[in-house]
Short mmCIF file of N, CA and C in Angstrom, two decimals:
data_model
loop_
_atom_site.label_atom_id
_atom_site.label_comp_id
_atom_site.label_asym_id
_atom_site.label_seq_id
_atom_site.Cartn_x
_atom_site.Cartn_y
_atom_site.Cartn_z
N GLN A 1138 15.48 -2.94 12.56
CA GLN A 1138 14.61 -1.97 12.13
C GLN A 1138 14.52 -1.94 10.71
N VAL A 1139 13.23 -2.17 10.10
CA VAL A 1139 13.00 -2.23 8.75
C VAL A 1139 12.66 -0.86 8.32
N GLN A 1140 13.46 -0.42 7.26
CA GLN A 1140 13.11 0.78 6.60
C GLN A 1140 12.33 0.64 5.30
N LEU A 1141 11.35 1.35 5.14
CA LEU A 1141 10.45 1.26 3.89
C LEU A 1141 10.53 2.54 3.06
N VAL A 1142 10.71 2.34 1.76
CA VAL A 1142 10.84 3.55 0.85
C VAL A 1142 9.84 3.37 -0.20
N GLU A 1143 8.92 4.33 -0.42
CA GLU A 1143 7.84 4.22 -1.48
C GLU A 1143 8.32 5.08 -2.73
N SER A 1144 7.92 4.77 -3.87
CA SER A 1144 8.07 5.51 -5.12
C SER A 1144 6.94 5.17 -5.96
N GLY A 1145 6.89 6.00 -7.04
CA GLY A 1145 5.86 5.79 -8.05
C GLY A 1145 4.72 6.65 -8.10
N GLY A 1146 4.54 7.52 -7.13
CA GLY A 1146 3.39 8.47 -7.09
C GLY A 1146 3.50 9.44 -8.21
N GLY A 1147 2.53 10.25 -8.30
CA GLY A 1147 2.45 11.29 -9.38
C GLY A 1147 1.04 11.76 -9.69
N LEU A 1148 1.02 12.42 -10.88
CA LEU A 1148 -0.25 13.12 -11.28
C LEU A 1148 -0.79 12.24 -12.44
N VAL A 1149 -2.02 11.90 -12.40
CA VAL A 1149 -2.60 11.08 -13.48
C VAL A 1149 -4.07 11.57 -13.73
N GLN A 1150 -4.62 11.32 -14.92
CA GLN A 1150 -6.01 11.74 -15.09
C GLN A 1150 -6.89 10.56 -14.76
N ALA A 1151 -8.13 10.91 -14.40
CA ALA A 1151 -9.11 9.99 -13.94
C ALA A 1151 -9.18 8.80 -15.13
N GLY A 1152 -9.24 7.65 -14.65
CA GLY A 1152 -9.24 6.50 -15.50
C GLY A 1152 -7.86 6.02 -15.77
N GLY A 1153 -6.83 6.53 -15.42
CA GLY A 1153 -5.45 6.28 -15.69
C GLY A 1153 -4.98 5.25 -14.73
N SER A 1154 -3.81 5.05 -14.81
CA SER A 1154 -3.07 3.91 -13.98
C SER A 1154 -1.80 4.47 -13.34
N LEU A 1155 -1.43 3.89 -12.20
CA LEU A 1155 -0.08 4.11 -11.64
C LEU A 1155 0.30 2.93 -10.85
N ARG A 1156 1.62 2.73 -10.77
CA ARG A 1156 2.04 1.61 -9.89
C ARG A 1156 3.04 2.15 -8.82
N LEU A 1157 2.66 1.94 -7.61
CA LEU A 1157 3.49 2.28 -6.52
C LEU A 1157 4.44 1.12 -6.07
N SER A 1158 5.61 1.49 -5.69
CA SER A 1158 6.48 0.50 -5.15
C SER A 1158 6.92 0.82 -3.68
N CYS A 1159 7.23 -0.22 -2.96
CA CYS A 1159 7.82 0.05 -1.64
C CYS A 1159 8.86 -0.95 -1.35
N SER A 1160 10.07 -0.52 -1.20
CA SER A 1160 11.21 -1.32 -0.99
C SER A 1160 11.66 -1.33 0.51
N ALA A 1161 11.77 -2.60 1.00
CA ALA A 1161 12.20 -2.80 2.48
C ALA A 1161 13.71 -2.86 2.41
N SER A 1162 14.29 -2.41 3.57
CA SER A 1162 15.77 -2.34 3.61
C SER A 1162 16.35 -3.74 3.89
N GLU A 1163 15.51 -4.76 4.33
CA GLU A 1163 15.90 -6.04 4.47
C GLU A 1163 14.88 -7.03 4.23
N GLN A 1164 15.18 -8.26 4.03
CA GLN A 1164 14.16 -9.28 3.75
C GLN A 1164 13.32 -9.44 5.06
N THR A 1165 12.05 -9.45 4.73
CA THR A 1165 11.16 -9.64 5.90
C THR A 1165 9.99 -10.58 5.50
N SER A 1166 9.48 -11.28 6.53
CA SER A 1166 8.36 -12.04 6.39
C SER A 1166 7.11 -11.34 6.90
N TYR A 1167 7.36 -10.05 7.20
CA TYR A 1167 6.09 -9.28 7.69
C TYR A 1167 5.02 -9.22 6.54
N ALA A 1168 3.81 -9.04 6.96
CA ALA A 1168 2.81 -8.59 6.09
C ALA A 1168 3.13 -7.14 5.62
N MET A 1169 2.81 -6.80 4.54
CA MET A 1169 3.11 -5.48 3.99
C MET A 1169 1.84 -4.87 3.38
N GLY A 1170 1.72 -3.59 3.52
CA GLY A 1170 0.49 -3.03 2.89
C GLY A 1170 0.52 -1.53 2.63
N TRP A 1171 -0.52 -1.01 2.15
CA TRP A 1171 -0.61 0.38 1.85
C TRP A 1171 -1.84 1.03 2.58
N VAL A 1172 -1.64 2.27 3.11
CA VAL A 1172 -2.85 3.02 3.52
C VAL A 1172 -2.68 4.32 2.89
N ARG A 1173 -3.71 5.21 2.93
CA ARG A 1173 -3.69 6.51 2.28
C ARG A 1173 -4.31 7.50 3.19
N GLN A 1174 -4.00 8.68 2.99
CA GLN A 1174 -4.63 9.79 3.69
C GLN A 1174 -4.82 10.98 2.84
N ALA A 1175 -6.03 11.40 2.71
CA ALA A 1175 -6.43 12.54 1.79
C ALA A 1175 -6.49 13.76 2.77
N PRO A 1176 -6.27 15.01 2.30
CA PRO A 1176 -6.31 16.12 3.01
C PRO A 1176 -7.64 16.25 3.85
N GLY A 1177 -7.60 16.47 5.18
CA GLY A 1177 -8.69 16.67 6.00
C GLY A 1177 -9.50 15.39 6.34
N LYS A 1178 -8.94 14.25 5.92
CA LYS A 1178 -9.55 13.00 6.21
C LYS A 1178 -8.57 12.04 7.11
N GLU A 1179 -9.26 11.06 7.65
CA GLU A 1179 -8.55 10.10 8.49
C GLU A 1179 -7.81 9.17 7.46
N ARG A 1180 -6.79 8.51 7.95
CA ARG A 1180 -5.94 7.43 7.29
C ARG A 1180 -6.88 6.38 7.03
N GLU A 1181 -6.76 5.87 5.80
CA GLU A 1181 -7.67 4.77 5.41
C GLU A 1181 -6.88 3.57 4.86
N PHE A 1182 -7.23 2.36 5.34
CA PHE A 1182 -6.52 1.16 4.85
C PHE A 1182 -6.87 0.91 3.37
N VAL A 1183 -5.84 0.52 2.61
CA VAL A 1183 -6.01 0.27 1.17
C VAL A 1183 -5.97 -1.22 0.78
N ALA A 1184 -4.78 -1.79 1.12
CA ALA A 1184 -4.56 -3.16 0.71
C ALA A 1184 -3.33 -3.73 1.47
N ALA A 1185 -3.40 -5.04 1.65
CA ALA A 1185 -2.21 -5.68 2.36
C ALA A 1185 -1.92 -7.07 1.81
N ILE A 1186 -0.75 -7.53 1.98
CA ILE A 1186 -0.41 -8.86 1.42
C ILE A 1186 0.53 -9.43 2.45
N ASN A 1187 0.46 -10.87 2.77
CA ASN A 1187 1.32 -11.50 3.79
C ASN A 1187 2.40 -12.26 2.96
N TRP A 1188 3.31 -12.87 3.67
CA TRP A 1188 4.43 -13.60 3.14
C TRP A 1188 3.93 -14.70 2.10
N ARG A 1189 2.74 -15.25 2.47
CA ARG A 1189 2.26 -16.32 1.61
C ARG A 1189 1.48 -15.82 0.32
N GLU A 1190 1.43 -14.45 0.34
CA GLU A 1190 0.81 -13.67 -0.77
C GLU A 1190 -0.74 -13.71 -0.68
N SER A 1191 -1.27 -13.95 0.43
CA SER A 1191 -2.66 -13.82 0.69
C SER A 1191 -2.84 -12.26 0.76
N THR A 1192 -4.04 -11.95 0.18
CA THR A 1192 -4.26 -10.37 0.11
C THR A 1192 -5.56 -10.06 0.69
N TYR A 1193 -5.65 -8.68 1.02
CA TYR A 1193 -6.97 -8.15 1.45
C TYR A 1193 -6.97 -6.73 1.08
N TYR A 1194 -8.26 -6.36 0.49
CA TYR A 1194 -8.48 -5.01 0.00
C TYR A 1194 -9.60 -4.27 0.60
N ALA A 1195 -9.53 -2.90 0.76
CA ALA A 1195 -10.60 -2.13 1.11
C ALA A 1195 -11.70 -2.29 -0.01
N ASP A 1196 -12.99 -2.32 0.38
CA ASP A 1196 -14.03 -2.29 -0.57
C ASP A 1196 -13.92 -1.13 -1.77
N SER A 1197 -13.41 0.02 -1.24
CA SER A 1197 -13.30 1.08 -2.17
C SER A 1197 -12.35 0.93 -3.30
N VAL A 1198 -11.45 0.03 -3.21
CA VAL A 1198 -10.45 -0.27 -4.21
C VAL A 1198 -10.52 -1.55 -4.90
N LYS A 1199 -11.35 -2.55 -4.31
CA LYS A 1199 -11.48 -3.87 -4.86
C LYS A 1199 -11.87 -3.98 -6.22
N GLY A 1200 -11.15 -4.71 -7.04
CA GLY A 1200 -11.33 -4.74 -8.49
C GLY A 1200 -10.57 -3.70 -9.30
N ARG A 1201 -10.06 -2.67 -8.59
CA ARG A 1201 -9.23 -1.70 -9.38
C ARG A 1201 -7.75 -1.70 -9.06
N PHE A 1202 -7.48 -2.07 -7.80
CA PHE A 1202 -6.16 -2.03 -7.36
C PHE A 1202 -5.60 -3.50 -7.21
N THR A 1203 -4.38 -3.79 -7.33
CA THR A 1203 -3.84 -5.13 -7.05
C THR A 1203 -2.60 -4.97 -6.32
N ILE A 1204 -2.48 -5.57 -5.21
CA ILE A 1204 -1.23 -5.59 -4.37
C ILE A 1204 -0.44 -6.88 -4.65
N SER A 1205 0.87 -6.78 -4.72
CA SER A 1205 1.69 -7.90 -5.02
C SER A 1205 3.06 -7.69 -4.30
N ARG A 1206 3.87 -8.80 -4.14
CA ARG A 1206 5.18 -8.60 -3.54
C ARG A 1206 6.16 -9.55 -4.29
N ASP A 1207 7.40 -9.06 -4.30
CA ASP A 1207 8.50 -9.87 -4.76
C ASP A 1207 9.42 -10.03 -3.66
N ASN A 1208 9.45 -11.21 -3.01
CA ASN A 1208 10.16 -11.38 -1.77
C ASN A 1208 11.67 -11.38 -2.06
N ALA A 1209 12.07 -11.74 -3.22
CA ALA A 1209 13.45 -11.76 -3.57
C ALA A 1209 13.99 -10.35 -3.62
N LYS A 1210 13.22 -9.41 -4.05
CA LYS A 1210 13.52 -7.98 -4.09
C LYS A 1210 13.23 -7.24 -2.94
N ASN A 1211 12.46 -7.84 -1.81
CA ASN A 1211 12.08 -7.15 -0.74
C ASN A 1211 11.16 -6.00 -1.05
N THR A 1212 10.33 -6.21 -2.04
CA THR A 1212 9.47 -5.10 -2.54
C THR A 1212 8.04 -5.47 -2.65
N VAL A 1213 7.17 -4.53 -2.36
CA VAL A 1213 5.68 -4.66 -2.58
C VAL A 1213 5.17 -3.72 -3.50
N TYR A 1214 4.22 -3.93 -4.23
CA TYR A 1214 3.75 -3.14 -5.34
C TYR A 1214 2.21 -2.90 -5.16
N LEU A 1215 1.75 -1.75 -5.60
CA LEU A 1215 0.35 -1.47 -5.62
C LEU A 1215 0.09 -0.92 -7.06
N GLN A 1216 -0.57 -1.88 -7.86
CA GLN A 1216 -1.02 -1.54 -9.05
C GLN A 1216 -2.41 -0.79 -9.13
N MET A 1217 -2.51 0.37 -9.49
CA MET A 1217 -3.73 1.15 -9.42
C MET A 1217 -4.29 1.45 -10.68
N ASN A 1218 -5.41 0.86 -10.97
CA ASN A 1218 -6.06 1.09 -12.36
C ASN A 1218 -7.44 1.77 -12.17
N SER A 1219 -7.97 2.37 -13.27
CA SER A 1219 -9.29 3.03 -13.17
C SER A 1219 -9.29 4.01 -12.04
N LEU A 1220 -8.26 4.86 -11.97
CA LEU A 1220 -8.11 5.77 -10.92
C LEU A 1220 -9.16 6.83 -10.98
N LYS A 1221 -9.72 7.26 -9.76
CA LYS A 1221 -10.75 8.19 -9.57
C LYS A 1221 -10.19 9.37 -8.87
N PRO A 1222 -10.86 10.59 -8.93
CA PRO A 1222 -10.28 11.67 -8.10
C PRO A 1222 -10.40 11.40 -6.68
N GLU A 1223 -11.24 10.67 -6.15
CA GLU A 1223 -11.22 10.34 -4.75
C GLU A 1223 -10.21 9.54 -4.30
N ASP A 1224 -9.26 8.98 -5.31
CA ASP A 1224 -8.13 8.18 -4.86
C ASP A 1224 -6.98 9.14 -4.44
N THR A 1225 -7.19 10.39 -4.73
CA THR A 1225 -6.04 11.35 -4.46
C THR A 1225 -5.69 11.32 -2.95
N ALA A 1226 -4.51 11.13 -2.71
CA ALA A 1226 -4.08 11.02 -1.24
C ALA A 1226 -2.57 10.78 -1.17
N VAL A 1227 -2.06 10.98 0.04
CA VAL A 1227 -0.71 10.44 0.21
C VAL A 1227 -0.79 9.06 0.62
N TYR A 1228 0.00 8.21 -0.16
CA TYR A 1228 -0.07 6.64 0.05
C TYR A 1228 1.19 6.28 0.77
N TYR A 1229 0.99 5.57 1.90
CA TYR A 1229 1.97 5.15 2.79
C TYR A 1229 2.12 3.58 2.68
N CYS A 1230 3.36 3.11 2.74
CA CYS A 1230 3.63 1.68 2.79
C CYS A 1230 3.81 1.38 4.28
N ASN A 1231 3.35 0.14 4.75
CA ASN A 1231 3.60 -0.18 6.12
C ASN A 1231 3.81 -1.76 6.26
N ALA A 1232 4.25 -2.05 7.39
CA ALA A 1232 4.58 -3.55 7.68
C ALA A 1232 4.48 -3.90 9.11
N ASP A 1233 3.88 -5.04 9.33
CA ASP A 1233 3.78 -5.70 10.65
C ASP A 1233 3.59 -7.06 10.47
N ALA A 1234 3.34 -7.82 11.62
CA ALA A 1234 3.24 -9.28 11.67
C ALA A 1234 2.07 -9.83 10.86
N THR A 1235 1.00 -9.23 10.72
CA THR A 1235 -0.13 -9.82 10.15
C THR A 1235 -0.88 -8.86 9.35
N ILE A 1236 -1.73 -9.39 8.37
CA ILE A 1236 -2.72 -8.50 7.67
C ILE A 1236 -3.58 -7.83 8.69
N LEU A 1237 -4.19 -8.59 9.72
CA LEU A 1237 -5.18 -8.08 10.46
C LEU A 1237 -4.73 -6.82 11.24
N ILE A 1238 -3.34 -6.80 11.70
CA ILE A 1238 -2.83 -5.65 12.36
C ILE A 1238 -2.86 -4.47 11.37
N LEU A 1239 -2.49 -4.62 10.15
CA LEU A 1239 -2.54 -3.60 9.05
C LEU A 1239 -3.95 -3.17 8.90
N ARG A 1240 -4.77 -4.08 8.79
CA ARG A 1240 -6.23 -3.61 8.51
C ARG A 1240 -6.85 -2.66 9.67
N ARG A 1241 -6.37 -2.99 10.86
CA ARG A 1241 -6.86 -2.35 11.98
C ARG A 1241 -6.12 -0.93 12.18
N GLY A 1242 -5.22 -0.62 11.36
CA GLY A 1242 -4.50 0.63 11.37
C GLY A 1242 -3.14 0.57 12.20
N GLY A 1243 -2.81 -0.53 12.70
CA GLY A 1243 -1.50 -0.52 13.45
C GLY A 1243 -0.56 -0.93 12.55
N SER A 1244 0.72 -0.50 12.79
CA SER A 1244 1.94 -0.96 12.05
C SER A 1244 3.12 -0.58 12.75
N ARG A 1245 4.04 -1.44 12.65
CA ARG A 1245 5.43 -1.22 13.40
C ARG A 1245 6.32 -0.39 12.52
N TYR A 1246 6.14 -0.51 11.17
CA TYR A 1246 7.01 0.13 10.30
C TYR A 1246 6.20 1.01 9.28
N TRP A 1247 6.77 2.18 8.96
CA TRP A 1247 6.11 3.08 8.00
C TRP A 1247 7.04 3.69 7.01
N GLY A 1248 6.59 3.92 5.77
CA GLY A 1248 7.42 4.55 4.81
C GLY A 1248 7.08 6.13 5.02
N GLN A 1249 7.71 6.91 4.14
CA GLN A 1249 7.54 8.41 4.27
C GLN A 1249 6.38 8.92 3.50
N GLY A 1250 5.86 8.00 2.61
CA GLY A 1250 4.53 8.42 1.81
C GLY A 1250 4.97 8.92 0.43
N THR A 1251 4.04 8.77 -0.44
CA THR A 1251 4.25 9.26 -1.82
C THR A 1251 2.86 9.77 -2.33
N GLN A 1252 2.86 10.95 -2.96
CA GLN A 1252 1.56 11.63 -3.35
C GLN A 1252 1.06 11.06 -4.61
N VAL A 1253 -0.20 10.79 -4.52
CA VAL A 1253 -0.98 10.41 -5.76
C VAL A 1253 -2.08 11.35 -5.96
N THR A 1254 -2.12 11.99 -7.13
CA THR A 1254 -3.18 12.97 -7.42
C THR A 1254 -3.80 12.53 -8.79
N VAL A 1255 -5.19 12.46 -8.65
CA VAL A 1255 -6.00 12.04 -9.80
C VAL A 1255 -6.76 13.27 -10.17
N SER A 1256 -6.58 13.75 -11.52
CA SER A 1256 -7.37 14.92 -11.82
C SER A 1256 -8.64 14.46 -12.60
N SER A 1257 -9.62 15.20 -12.54
CA SER A 1257 -10.85 14.89 -13.20
C SER A 1257 -10.97 15.45 -14.60
#
């Protein structure tokens, strides 16, 4: 059972940056990713990365967000630049066998979420 713990959320002004981290309890070859959910909205895929460091991004964050992973530290990162108020949401880390599963909204493992608030 892989446990995921997120950190790095907070309050930032529009145009600013934040870096989220997600640490896994054990080394895993799973694809890992991030989804977000804003109040009153459905959960939205953000980005994912597999063991070989292939990546996939939602169109809404492409060019602004960068996902990366450090397999030696069992950690995945989400660097968020040029943040917009519409990026405000709870961000969840997740993991499963493939990026495709994560893109489709399925995931075997989930973190508890971290709040990101972008003020205008």
